[in-house]
Coordinates of C-alpha atoms in Angstrom, one line a residue:
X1 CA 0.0 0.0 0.0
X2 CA 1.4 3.1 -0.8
X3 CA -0.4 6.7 0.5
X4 CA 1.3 9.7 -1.8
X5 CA 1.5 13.0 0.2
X6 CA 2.8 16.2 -1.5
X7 CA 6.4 15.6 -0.5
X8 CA 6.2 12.7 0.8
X9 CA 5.6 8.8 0.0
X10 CA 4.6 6.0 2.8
X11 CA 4.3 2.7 2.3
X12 CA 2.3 0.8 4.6
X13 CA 1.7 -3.3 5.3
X14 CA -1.8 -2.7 6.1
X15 CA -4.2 0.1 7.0
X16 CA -3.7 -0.8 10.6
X17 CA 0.5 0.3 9.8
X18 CA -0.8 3.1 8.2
X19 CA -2.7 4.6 11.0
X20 CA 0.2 3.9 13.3
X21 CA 2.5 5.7 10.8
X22 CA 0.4 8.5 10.1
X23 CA 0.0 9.2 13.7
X24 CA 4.0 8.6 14.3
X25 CA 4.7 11.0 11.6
X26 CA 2.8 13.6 12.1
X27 CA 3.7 13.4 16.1
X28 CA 7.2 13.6 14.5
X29 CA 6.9 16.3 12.3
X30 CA 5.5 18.8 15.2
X31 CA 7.7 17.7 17.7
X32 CA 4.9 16.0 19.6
X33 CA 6.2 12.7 20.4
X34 CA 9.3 11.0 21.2
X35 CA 10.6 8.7 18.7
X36 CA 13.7 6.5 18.8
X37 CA 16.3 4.6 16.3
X38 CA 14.4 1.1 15.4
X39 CA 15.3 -1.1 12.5
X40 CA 11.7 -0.9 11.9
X41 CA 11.4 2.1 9.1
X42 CA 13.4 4.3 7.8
X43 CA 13.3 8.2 6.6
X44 CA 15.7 10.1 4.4
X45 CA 14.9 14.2 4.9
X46 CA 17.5 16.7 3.9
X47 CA 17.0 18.8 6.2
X48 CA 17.4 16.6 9.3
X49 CA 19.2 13.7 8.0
X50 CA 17.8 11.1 10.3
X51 CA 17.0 7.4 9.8
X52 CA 15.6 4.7 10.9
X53 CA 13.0 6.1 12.9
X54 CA 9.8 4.3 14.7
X55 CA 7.9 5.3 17.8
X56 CA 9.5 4.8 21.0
X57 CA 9.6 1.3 22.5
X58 CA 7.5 0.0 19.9
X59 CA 8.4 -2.7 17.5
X60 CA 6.9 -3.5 14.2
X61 CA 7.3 -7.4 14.5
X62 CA 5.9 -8.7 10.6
X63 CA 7.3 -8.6 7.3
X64 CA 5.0 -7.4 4.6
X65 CA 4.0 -9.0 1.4
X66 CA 3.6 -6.9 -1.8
X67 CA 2.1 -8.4 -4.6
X68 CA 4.6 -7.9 -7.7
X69 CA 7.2 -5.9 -6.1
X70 CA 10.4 -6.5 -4.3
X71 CA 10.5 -7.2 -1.0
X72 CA 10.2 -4.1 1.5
X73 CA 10.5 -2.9 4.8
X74 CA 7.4 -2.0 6.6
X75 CA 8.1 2.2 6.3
X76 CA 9.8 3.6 3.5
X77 CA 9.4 7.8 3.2
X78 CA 11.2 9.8 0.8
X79 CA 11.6 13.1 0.7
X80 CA 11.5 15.7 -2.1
X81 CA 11.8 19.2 -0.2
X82 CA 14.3 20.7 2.6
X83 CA 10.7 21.9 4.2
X84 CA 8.5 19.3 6.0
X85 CA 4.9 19.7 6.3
X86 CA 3.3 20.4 9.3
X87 CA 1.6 17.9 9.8
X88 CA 0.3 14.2 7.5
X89 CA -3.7 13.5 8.2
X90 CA -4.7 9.8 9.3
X91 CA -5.9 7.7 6.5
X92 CA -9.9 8.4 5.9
X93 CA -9.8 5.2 4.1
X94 CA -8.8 3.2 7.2
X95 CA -10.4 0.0 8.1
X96 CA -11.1 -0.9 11.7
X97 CA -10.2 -4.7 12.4
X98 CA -13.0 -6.7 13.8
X99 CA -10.7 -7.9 17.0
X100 CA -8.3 -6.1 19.0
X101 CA -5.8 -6.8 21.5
X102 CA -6.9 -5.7 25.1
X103 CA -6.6 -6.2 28.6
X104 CA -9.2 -8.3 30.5
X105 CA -10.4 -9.2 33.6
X106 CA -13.5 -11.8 34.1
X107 CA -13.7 -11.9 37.8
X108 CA -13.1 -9.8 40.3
X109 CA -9.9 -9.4 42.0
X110 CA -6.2 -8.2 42.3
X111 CA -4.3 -7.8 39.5
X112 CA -3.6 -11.7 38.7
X113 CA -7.1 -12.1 37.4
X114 CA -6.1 -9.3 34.7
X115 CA -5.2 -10.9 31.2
X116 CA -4.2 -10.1 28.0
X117 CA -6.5 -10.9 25.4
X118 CA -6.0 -10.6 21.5
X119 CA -9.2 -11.5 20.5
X120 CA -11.3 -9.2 22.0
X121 CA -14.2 -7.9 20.2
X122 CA -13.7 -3.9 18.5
X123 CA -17.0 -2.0 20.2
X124 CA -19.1 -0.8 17.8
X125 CA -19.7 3.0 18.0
X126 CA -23.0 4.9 19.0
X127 CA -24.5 7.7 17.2
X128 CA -23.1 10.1 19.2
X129 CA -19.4 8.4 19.9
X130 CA -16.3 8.2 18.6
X131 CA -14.0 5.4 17.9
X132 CA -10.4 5.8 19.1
X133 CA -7.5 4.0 18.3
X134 CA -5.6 4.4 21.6
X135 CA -2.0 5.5 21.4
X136 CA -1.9 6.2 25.5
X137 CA -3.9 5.3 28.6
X138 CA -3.3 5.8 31.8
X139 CA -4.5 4.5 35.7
X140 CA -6.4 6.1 38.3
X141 CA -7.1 4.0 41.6
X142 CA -10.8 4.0 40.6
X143 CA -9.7 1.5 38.1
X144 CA -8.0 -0.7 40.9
X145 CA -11.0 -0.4 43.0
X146 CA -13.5 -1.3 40.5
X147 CA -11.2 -4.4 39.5
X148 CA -11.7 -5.8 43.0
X149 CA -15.4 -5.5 42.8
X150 CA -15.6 -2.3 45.0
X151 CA -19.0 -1.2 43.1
X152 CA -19.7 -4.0 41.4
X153 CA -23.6 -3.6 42.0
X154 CA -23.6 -0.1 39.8
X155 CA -20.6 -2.0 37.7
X156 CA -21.0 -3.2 34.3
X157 CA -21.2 -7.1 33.3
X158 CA -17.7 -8.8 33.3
X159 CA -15.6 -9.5 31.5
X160 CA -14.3 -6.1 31.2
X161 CA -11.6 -3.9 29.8
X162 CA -10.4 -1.7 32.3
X163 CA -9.5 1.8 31.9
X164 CA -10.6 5.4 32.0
X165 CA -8.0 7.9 30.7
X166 CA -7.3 8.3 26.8
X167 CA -5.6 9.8 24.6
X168 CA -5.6 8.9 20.9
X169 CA -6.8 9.4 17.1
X170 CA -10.2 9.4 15.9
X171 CA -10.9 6.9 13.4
X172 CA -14.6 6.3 12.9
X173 CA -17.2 8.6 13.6
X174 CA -21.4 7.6 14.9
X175 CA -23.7 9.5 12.6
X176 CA -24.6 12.2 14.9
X177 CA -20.9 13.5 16.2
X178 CA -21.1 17.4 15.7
X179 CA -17.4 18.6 15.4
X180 CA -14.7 15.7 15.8
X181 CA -13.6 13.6 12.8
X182 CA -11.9 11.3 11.7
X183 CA -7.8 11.8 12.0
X184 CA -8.4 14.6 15.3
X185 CA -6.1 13.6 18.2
X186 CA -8.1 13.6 21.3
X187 CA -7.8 12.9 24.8
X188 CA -10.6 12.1 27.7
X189 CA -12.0 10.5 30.9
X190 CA -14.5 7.7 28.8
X191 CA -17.0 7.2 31.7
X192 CA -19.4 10.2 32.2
X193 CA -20.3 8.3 35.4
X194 CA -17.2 7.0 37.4
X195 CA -18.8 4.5 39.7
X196 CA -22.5 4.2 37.6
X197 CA -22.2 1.7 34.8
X198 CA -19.0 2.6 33.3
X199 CA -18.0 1.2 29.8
X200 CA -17.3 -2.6 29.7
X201 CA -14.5 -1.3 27.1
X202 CA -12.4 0.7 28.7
X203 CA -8.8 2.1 27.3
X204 CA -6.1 -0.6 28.0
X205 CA -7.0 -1.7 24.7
X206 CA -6.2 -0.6 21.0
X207 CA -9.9 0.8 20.5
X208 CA -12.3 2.6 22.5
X209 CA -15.3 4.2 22.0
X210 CA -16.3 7.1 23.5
X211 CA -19.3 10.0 23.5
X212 CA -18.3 13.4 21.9
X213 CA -19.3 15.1 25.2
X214 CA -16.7 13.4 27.1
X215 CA -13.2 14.5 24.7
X216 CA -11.5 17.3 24.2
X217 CA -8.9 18.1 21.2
X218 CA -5.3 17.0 22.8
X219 CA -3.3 20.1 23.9
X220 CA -1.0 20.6 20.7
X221 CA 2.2 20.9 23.2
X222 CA 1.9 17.8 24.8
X223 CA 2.3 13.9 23.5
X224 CA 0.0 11.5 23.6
X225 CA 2.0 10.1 26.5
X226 CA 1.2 13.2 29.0
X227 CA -2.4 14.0 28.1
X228 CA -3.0 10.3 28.7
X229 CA -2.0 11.3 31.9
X230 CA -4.3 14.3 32.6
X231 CA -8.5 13.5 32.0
X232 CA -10.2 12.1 35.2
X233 CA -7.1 13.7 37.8
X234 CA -7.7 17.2 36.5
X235 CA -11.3 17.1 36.1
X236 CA -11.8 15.6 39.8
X237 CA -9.0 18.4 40.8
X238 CA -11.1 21.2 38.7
X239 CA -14.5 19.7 40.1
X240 CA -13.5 19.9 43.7
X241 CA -12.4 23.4 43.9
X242 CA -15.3 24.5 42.0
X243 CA -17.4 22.3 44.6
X244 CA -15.9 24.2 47.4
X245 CA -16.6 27.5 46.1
X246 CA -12.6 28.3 45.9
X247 CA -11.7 31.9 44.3
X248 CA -9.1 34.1 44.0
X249 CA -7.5 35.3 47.1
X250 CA -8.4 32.3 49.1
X251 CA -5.8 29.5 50.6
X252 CA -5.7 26.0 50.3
X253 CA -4.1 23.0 52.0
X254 CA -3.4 20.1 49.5
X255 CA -3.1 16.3 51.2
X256 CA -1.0 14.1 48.9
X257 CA 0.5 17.0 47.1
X258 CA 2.8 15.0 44.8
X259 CA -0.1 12.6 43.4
X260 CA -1.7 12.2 40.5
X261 CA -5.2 14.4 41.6
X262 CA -3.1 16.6 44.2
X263 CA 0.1 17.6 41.5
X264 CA -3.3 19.3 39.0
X265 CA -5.1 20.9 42.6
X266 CA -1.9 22.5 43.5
X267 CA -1.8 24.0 39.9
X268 CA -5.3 24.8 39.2
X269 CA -5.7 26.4 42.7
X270 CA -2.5 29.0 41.9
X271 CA -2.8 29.7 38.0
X272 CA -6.5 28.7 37.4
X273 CA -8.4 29.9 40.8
X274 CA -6.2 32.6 41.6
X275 CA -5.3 31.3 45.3
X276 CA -3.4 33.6 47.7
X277 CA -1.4 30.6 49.0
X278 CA -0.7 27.1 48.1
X279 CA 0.3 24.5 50.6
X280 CA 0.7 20.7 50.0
X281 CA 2.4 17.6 51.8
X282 CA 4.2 15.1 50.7
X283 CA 7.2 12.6 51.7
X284 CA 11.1 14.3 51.8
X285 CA 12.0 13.2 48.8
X286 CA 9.2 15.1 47.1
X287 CA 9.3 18.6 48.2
X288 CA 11.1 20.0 45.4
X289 CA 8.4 18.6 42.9
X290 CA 5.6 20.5 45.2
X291 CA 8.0 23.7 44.8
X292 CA 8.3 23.5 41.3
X293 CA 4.5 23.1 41.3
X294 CA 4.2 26.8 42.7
X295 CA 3.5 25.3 46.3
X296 CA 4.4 28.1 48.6
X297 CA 4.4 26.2 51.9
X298 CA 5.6 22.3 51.4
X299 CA 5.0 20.4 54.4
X300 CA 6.9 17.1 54.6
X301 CA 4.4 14.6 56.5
X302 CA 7.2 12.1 57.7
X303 CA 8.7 14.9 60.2
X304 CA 5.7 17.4 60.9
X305 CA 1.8 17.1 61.7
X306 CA 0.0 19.7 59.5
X307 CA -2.8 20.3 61.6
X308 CA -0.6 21.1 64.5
X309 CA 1.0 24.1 62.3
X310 CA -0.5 27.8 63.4
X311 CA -1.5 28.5 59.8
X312 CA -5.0 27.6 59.0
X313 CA -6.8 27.3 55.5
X314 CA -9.9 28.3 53.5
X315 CA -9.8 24.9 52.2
X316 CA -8.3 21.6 52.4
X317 CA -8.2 19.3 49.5
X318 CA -7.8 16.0 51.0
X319 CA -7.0 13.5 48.5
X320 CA -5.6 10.5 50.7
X321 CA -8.4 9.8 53.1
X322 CA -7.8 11.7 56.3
X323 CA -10.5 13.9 56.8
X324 CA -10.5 13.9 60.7
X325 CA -7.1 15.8 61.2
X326 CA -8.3 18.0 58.1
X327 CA -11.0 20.0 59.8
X328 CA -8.1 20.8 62.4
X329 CA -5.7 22.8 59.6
X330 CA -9.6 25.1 58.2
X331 CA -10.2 28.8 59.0
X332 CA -13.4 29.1 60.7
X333 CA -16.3 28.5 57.2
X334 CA -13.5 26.8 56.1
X335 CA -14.5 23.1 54.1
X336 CA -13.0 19.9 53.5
X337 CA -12.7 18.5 49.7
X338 CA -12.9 14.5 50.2
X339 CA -11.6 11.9 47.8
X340 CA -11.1 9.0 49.8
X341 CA -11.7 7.8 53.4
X342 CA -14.7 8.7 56.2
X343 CA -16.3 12.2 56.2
X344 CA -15.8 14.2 59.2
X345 CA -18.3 17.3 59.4
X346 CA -17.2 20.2 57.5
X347 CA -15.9 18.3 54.4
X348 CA -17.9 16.9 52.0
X349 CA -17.0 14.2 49.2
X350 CA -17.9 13.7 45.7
X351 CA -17.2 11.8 42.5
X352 CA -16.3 13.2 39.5
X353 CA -18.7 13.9 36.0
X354 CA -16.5 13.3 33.0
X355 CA -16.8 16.4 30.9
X356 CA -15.3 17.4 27.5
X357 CA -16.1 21.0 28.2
X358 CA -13.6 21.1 31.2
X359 CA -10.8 20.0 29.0
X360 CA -11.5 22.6 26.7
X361 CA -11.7 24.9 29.2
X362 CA -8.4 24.1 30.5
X363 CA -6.4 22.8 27.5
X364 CA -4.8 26.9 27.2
X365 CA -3.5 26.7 30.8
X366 CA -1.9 23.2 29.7
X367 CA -0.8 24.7 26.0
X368 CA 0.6 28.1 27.8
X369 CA 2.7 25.6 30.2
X370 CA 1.0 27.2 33.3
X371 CA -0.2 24.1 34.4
X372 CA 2.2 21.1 33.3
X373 CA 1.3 17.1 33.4
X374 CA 3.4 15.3 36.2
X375 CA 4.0 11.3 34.9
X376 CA 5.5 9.1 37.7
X377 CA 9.4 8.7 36.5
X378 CA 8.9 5.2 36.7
X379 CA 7.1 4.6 33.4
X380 CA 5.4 4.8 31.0
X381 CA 4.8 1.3 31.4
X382 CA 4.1 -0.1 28.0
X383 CA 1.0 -2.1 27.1
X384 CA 2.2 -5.3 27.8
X385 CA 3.2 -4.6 31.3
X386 CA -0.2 -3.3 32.8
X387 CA 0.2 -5.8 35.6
X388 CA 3.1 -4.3 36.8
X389 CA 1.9 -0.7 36.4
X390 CA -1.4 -1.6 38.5
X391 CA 0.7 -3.4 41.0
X392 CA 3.1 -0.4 41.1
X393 CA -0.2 1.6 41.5
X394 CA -1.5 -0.3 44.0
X395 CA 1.6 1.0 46.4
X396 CA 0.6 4.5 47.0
X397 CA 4.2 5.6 46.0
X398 CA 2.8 6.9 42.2
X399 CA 4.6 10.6 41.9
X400 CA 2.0 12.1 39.1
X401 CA 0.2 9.8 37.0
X402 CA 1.0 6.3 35.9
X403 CA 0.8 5.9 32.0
X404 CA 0.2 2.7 29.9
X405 CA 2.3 3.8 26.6
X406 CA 3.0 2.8 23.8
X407 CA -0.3 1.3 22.8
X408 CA 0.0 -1.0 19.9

């Protein structure tokens, strides 16, 4: 297969290559992703003079076989100009396969009942959804929680593909999808409802399909890597705030600073909200993340007790379950944000909408670089290690976000 582009010429084994390539290449060409040397595919461009390029960590494993032609690799591009284009659309002519690779779990449990499954059937897409071929997803502990059958009366039917945060290419489009299309690169939290019925097909899978309402366009500065990262943390973060009626000139205390929900609070409250200060704990070792964050008070909660400090808060974000020695760090009105963990009076705890519209809302703070993505240091973890990244998750250690990349 060969897809002729003004200046450039790809050659593809399938359509399912092509996608890959087209989104490799245009992530390439605008600096948005990283890519490494691989065997896999090669590029001759004048102006750069770089070969053998393929996304990172990914390996194209088959050989393809072209009817009356010599033998090829799986990515040849050519170049006839010193200028690149900006950017190469994803093939409109692309054919979604009828069976994906994906992660499954039928049963509840820890993370040895979680399997990988290449024969999984591709969902088929509503009127008003999207399908996306996944390029990142990433974990939240609602996804650990639901796996052990936490909520399994509002759950969906097993088996199911775990899985909220996406971030990935549009390639099919349900008849009554308003303003996405086929080729856009998107990112989102897929379940509107966290804990009501959320989609037997999640994201630690190749395909997803997802409602309009719940995307956003992916920030053009960040990979697909880092908005993986970002959906369901910074909407709960947004949420909260909102929830607690936080503005401009007020203060806020941040429990689990350095996590994936408290690294976005810390950030929204200061360049978003407008707060007058900004404190957050975490372990030693993590105080200079806090301070990069804009925190202007980092408490380390291995040598001091916040509540026993003489500064007091408008609010307190509490994001690892210890609401009781919260109330004692509020200004009087003062309100408790909960996540996790009991309810003491004066805090109140909710769970997060999924909502396209906050994205958008906050996708300039994330292109202006006012509020950055944190990804735990230890990954990405790629696809076929999502054990280990849920068992990593499972420790409570996670600096950021923990990221499934690359998809395949």
């Amino acid at each position: 297969m060969r897809i002729a582009h003004p200046l450039l010429f790809i050659y593809a084994e399938d359509e399912v290559q092509l996608v890959k390539i087209s989104v490799a290449m245009k992530a390439f060409l605008t600096n948005n992703l990283p890519l490494s040397p691989s065997p896999s595919c090669s590029i001759s461009k004048p102006s750069l003079l770089l070969s053998f390029i393929s996304i990172k960590h990914e390996k194209m494993t088959t050989t393809p076989t072209w009817k009356n032609q010599p033998s090829l690799s799986p990515l040849r591009i050519s170049a006839t100009s010193q200028t690149a284009p900006a950017s190469i659309e994803t093939a409109t002519n692309f054919q979604v396969p009828s069976e994906m690779k994906a992660w499954v779990y039928g049963e509840y449990g820890g993370v040895n009942v979680l399997k990988l499954d290449s024969k999984v059937l591709v969902p088929e897409v509503k009127e008003d959804q999207v399908l996306i071929k996944v390029v990142a997803a990433a974990l939240n502990p609602v996804d650990a929680k639901r796996m052990m059958g936490k909520f399994k009366a509002t759950d969906s039917p097993l088996p199911t593909v775990p899985g909220y945060d996406v971030a990935g290419v549009v390639v099919k489009v349900g008849s009554q999808v308003k303003t996405l299309k086929v080729g856009d690169e998107v990112y989102g939290d897929i379940n509107e409802k966290a804990l009501e019925n959320p989609k037997q097909y999640g994201s630690l899978a190749e395909y997803t399909a997802v409602e309009e309402k719940l995307l956003a366009p992916k920030p053009k500065n960040l990979d697909f890597l880092q908005a993986a990262g970002l959906p369901l943390a910074i909407e709960t973060a947004y949420e909260g705030l909102e929830r607690a009626g936080f503005s401009a000139g007020k203060s806020i205390l941040v429990l689990g600073g350095a996590g994936g929900v408290g690294t976005l609070v810390v950030q929204l409250a200061k360049q978003v909200f407008g707060a007058s200060r900004v404190a957050a704990t975490s372990s030693t070792g993590k105080l200079e993340l806090l301070k990069s964050l804009g925190v202007d008070l980092p408490i380390d909660y291995t040598k001091e007790n916040f509540e026993d400090l003489p500064e007091k808060f408008d609010v307190v974000y509490d994001t690892v379950g210890q609401c009781d020695r919260a109330v004692k760090a509020l200004k009087e009105g003062g309100t408790v944000v909960v996540l996790t963990g009991a309810v003491s009076p004066l805090g109140f705890r909710f769970v997060v909408t999924s909502n396209g519209s906050v994205l958008v809302k906050l996708n300039p703070f994330l292109e202006s670089g006012e509020v950055k993505p944190v990804v735990d240091p230890k990954g990405p973890f790629p696809f076929s290690q999502a054990t280990e990244a849920f068992s990593y998750l499972e420790t409570g250690q996670a600096t950021g976000k923990v990221v499934i990349y690359p998809v395949p």
